[in-house]
Amino acid sequence: MAGAGGYGSRMARVFSGIQPTGDKHIGNYLGAIRHWVDGQDEHECIYCIVDLHSITVPVDPAQLRQATLSLATLLFAAGIDPEKSILFVQGHVPQHMELAWYLNCTATMGELRRMTQFKDKSGGQESVSVGLFDYPVLQAADVLLYNAGRVPVGEDQRQHLELMRDIAIRFNGRYGDTFVVPEASIPPVGARIVDLQEPTKKMSTTGGTEQGTLALLEDPKRLQKKIMSAVTDSDGEIRYDVEAKPGVSGLLSLQSAVEGITIPELEARYQGKGYGDFKQDVAASVIELLAPLQARHAELAADPAEVERLLRRGAERALEIAVPQVEAVRERIGFLPAV
Ligand code: TRP
């Protein structure tokens, strides 16, 4: 068996990761989580809560613990099915860190220095951890550890995926075929979900406004209120024009992603109608979309021991793949076996 049983197999295994930071919002759901859920029927999927990546910037221990458990609860509630997929916490599988070291000796300083995310996150900081610089190598280890061929991510991760491929190709060239060279799977025109108060910015729990961000677990009344008070304009027409009408366009994108219908269809539907009616409809469809997730979340959140059990099981299944993969890597590199 080459690697972890995935090498050369036609049906690509899927791997993706998500950081346990910030309250997840509807942009995270429509842009990532929903695709994770949908992917489960077609592929073998491995999804990872990347707590090791979170400590590349300072984070409070109690908050990290709470955020990790609460993100797991949310993902199960959103429809990640532990019977179909593996959902686990990165730190429960120490092989991620071990492989990251081997890949550290494959990646170069020059490559990492070119990463725009590192430049953005480190810019203007007084003190930057080595971990933040090394973040993309740990990310490469995440995927290569499972020989995943397909990595669903947002546009912002394209450069990390390119680096991951370069690392895999270089390692394979040096030591013989070991890793599947993964491909990014980036949604073609991933709906741009914007802040409802500052519609020229992406919706974000860290960089956006509280009023303009729709958190997934938010009370329906608050969701309604936030959508009704979304910024629009004074010309009264429901038309998609990001430059001239960023607010209305943002609401159209949101409604289009939530309902799964095109923007021209929405424009036709709302011809001659007012912003009030339109916003009512957007609010109703957002609330309807989130209702089942919120109901399942309430149930699961009442039983954290069950969530922990599911995560333990996820980690066991991840280890079944990760342990032999790292053994194969160690042998390729030429380490003397310990026994
Ligand atoms: N860096 C990714 C992000 O911020 C998260 C991530 C970590 C990831 N490891 C991964 C994504 C492996 C895909 C594959 O979104």
Tab-separated table of N, CA and C and ligand atoms in Angstrom, residues 15-19 21 32 36 46 48-51 53 90 96 117 121 135-136 138-144 150-154 156-157 160-161 164, ligand 1:
chain	number	residue	atom	x	y	z
A	15	PHE	N	-10.536	16.802	2.028
A	15	PHE	CA	-10.109	17.280	3.348
A	15	PHE	C	-10.312	18.781	3.403
A	16	SER	N	-10.856	19.269	4.512
A	16	SER	CA	-10.834	20.709	4.731
A	16	SER	C	-10.747	21.025	6.218
A	17	GLY	N	-10.351	22.247	6.505
A	17	GLY	CA	-10.161	22.659	7.890
A	17	GLY	C	-10.828	23.994	8.173
A	18	ILE	N	-11.166	24.195	9.433
A	18	ILE	CA	-11.806	25.452	9.845
A	18	ILE	C	-11.286	25.823	11.233
A	19	GLN	N	-11.008	27.095	11.426
A	19	GLN	CA	-10.439	27.546	12.703
A	19	GLN	C	-11.502	27.772	13.771
A	21	THR	N	-12.344	29.966	15.820
A	21	THR	CA	-12.251	31.350	16.288
A	21	THR	C	-13.493	32.110	15.854
A	32	ALA	N	-18.761	27.945	3.041
A	32	ALA	CA	-17.964	26.758	3.338
A	32	ALA	C	-18.783	25.616	3.925
A	36	TRP	N	-19.416	21.695	2.680
A	36	TRP	CA	-18.905	20.524	3.414
A	36	TRP	C	-20.010	19.499	3.576
A	46	ILE	N	-13.111	14.277	5.102
A	46	ILE	CA	-12.467	14.429	6.403
A	46	ILE	C	-12.435	15.916	6.725
A	48	CYS	N	-11.777	18.984	9.672
A	48	CYS	CA	-10.901	19.148	10.829
A	48	CYS	C	-11.052	20.534	11.458
A	49	ILE	N	-11.214	20.545	12.754
A	49	ILE	CA	-11.224	21.810	13.502
A	49	ILE	C	-9.774	22.095	13.891
A	50	VAL	N	-9.201	23.118	13.282
A	50	VAL	CA	-7.742	23.281	13.347
A	50	VAL	C	-7.304	24.133	14.545
A	51	ASP	N	-7.366	23.508	15.719
A	51	ASP	CA	-6.967	24.222	16.931
A	51	ASP	C	-5.474	24.545	16.954
A	53	HIS	N	-3.679	25.484	14.467
A	53	HIS	CA	-3.491	26.723	13.703
A	53	HIS	C	-3.907	27.949	14.521
A	90	GLN	N	-7.899	18.699	15.253
A	90	GLN	CA	-6.523	18.541	14.776
A	90	GLN	C	-5.551	18.121	15.881
A	96	HIS	N	-0.202	15.358	12.841
A	96	HIS	CA	-0.187	16.609	12.062
A	96	HIS	C	1.102	17.372	12.338
A	117	GLN	N	-1.012	35.927	3.031
A	117	GLN	CA	-1.717	35.904	4.313
A	117	GLN	C	-0.752	36.187	5.467
A	121	LYS	N	-1.142	39.248	8.028
A	121	LYS	CA	-1.343	39.025	9.452
A	121	LYS	C	-0.171	39.501	10.300
A	135	TYR	N	2.545	28.508	9.424
A	135	TYR	CA	1.129	28.129	9.293
A	135	TYR	C	0.837	27.323	8.017
A	136	PRO	N	1.325	27.775	6.850
A	136	PRO	CA	0.972	27.037	5.621
A	136	PRO	C	1.590	25.641	5.543
A	138	LEU	N	1.979	23.595	8.222
A	138	LEU	CA	1.059	22.765	9.016
A	138	LEU	C	-0.198	22.467	8.197
A	139	GLN	N	-0.649	23.450	7.450
A	139	GLN	CA	-1.830	23.243	6.606
A	139	GLN	C	-1.550	22.183	5.530
A	140	ALA	N	-0.343	22.212	4.972
A	140	ALA	CA	0.036	21.190	3.989
A	140	ALA	C	0.032	19.812	4.647
A	141	ALA	N	0.564	19.756	5.867
A	141	ALA	CA	0.592	18.473	6.586
A	141	ALA	C	-0.824	17.947	6.802
A	142	ASP	N	-1.752	18.847	7.129
A	142	ASP	CA	-3.149	18.441	7.359
A	142	ASP	C	-3.664	17.604	6.186
A	143	VAL	N	-3.420	18.094	5.008
A	143	VAL	CA	-4.014	17.487	3.814
A	143	VAL	C	-3.209	16.269	3.364
A	144	LEU	N	-1.872	16.417	3.352
A	144	LEU	CA	-1.021	15.339	2.833
A	144	LEU	C	-1.058	14.116	3.745
A	150	ARG	N	-8.727	16.475	-2.885
A	150	ARG	CA	-9.610	17.598	-3.140
A	150	ARG	C	-9.769	18.407	-1.867
A	151	VAL	N	-9.542	19.708	-1.979
A	151	VAL	CA	-9.561	20.552	-0.789
A	151	VAL	C	-10.505	21.739	-1.001
A	152	PRO	N	-11.732	21.642	-0.500
A	152	PRO	CA	-12.652	22.769	-0.642
A	152	PRO	C	-12.254	23.924	0.271
A	153	VAL	N	-11.942	25.048	-0.332
A	153	VAL	CA	-11.530	26.242	0.433
A	153	VAL	C	-12.042	27.487	-0.284
A	154	GLY	N	-11.918	28.597	0.392
A	154	GLY	CA	-12.256	29.882	-0.210
A	154	GLY	C	-11.100	30.392	-1.052
A	156	ASP	N	-9.331	32.883	-0.766
A	156	ASP	CA	-8.193	33.403	0.008
A	156	ASP	C	-7.148	32.324	0.322
A	157	GLN	N	-7.506	31.047	0.103
A	157	GLN	CA	-6.568	29.960	0.423
A	157	GLN	C	-5.836	29.425	-0.811
A	160	HIS	N	-2.038	29.135	-0.478
A	160	HIS	CA	-1.630	28.048	0.424
A	160	HIS	C	-1.755	26.688	-0.260
A	161	LEU	N	-2.763	26.559	-1.104
A	161	LEU	CA	-2.950	25.290	-1.820
A	161	LEU	C	-1.852	25.070	-2.863
A	164	MET	N	1.164	23.957	-1.001
A	164	MET	CA	0.969	22.568	-0.579
A	164	MET	C	1.295	21.600	-1.727
B	1	TRP	N1	-6.172	28.003	6.641
B	1	TRP	C1	-7.551	27.589	6.474
B	1	TRP	C2	-8.441	28.820	6.609
B	1	TRP	O1	-8.095	29.750	7.275
B	1	TRP	C3	-7.939	26.533	7.472
B	1	TRP	C4	-7.217	25.240	7.236
B	1	TRP	C5	-6.259	24.677	8.041
B	1	TRP	C6	-7.381	24.376	6.140
B	1	TRP	N2	-5.836	23.508	7.514
B	1	TRP	C7	-6.495	23.282	6.352
B	1	TRP	C8	-8.183	24.418	5.003
B	1	TRP	C9	-6.398	22.254	5.431
B	1	TRP	C10	-8.083	23.372	4.092
B	1	TRP	C11	-7.194	22.319	4.297
B	1	TRP	O2	-9.520	28.818	6.067
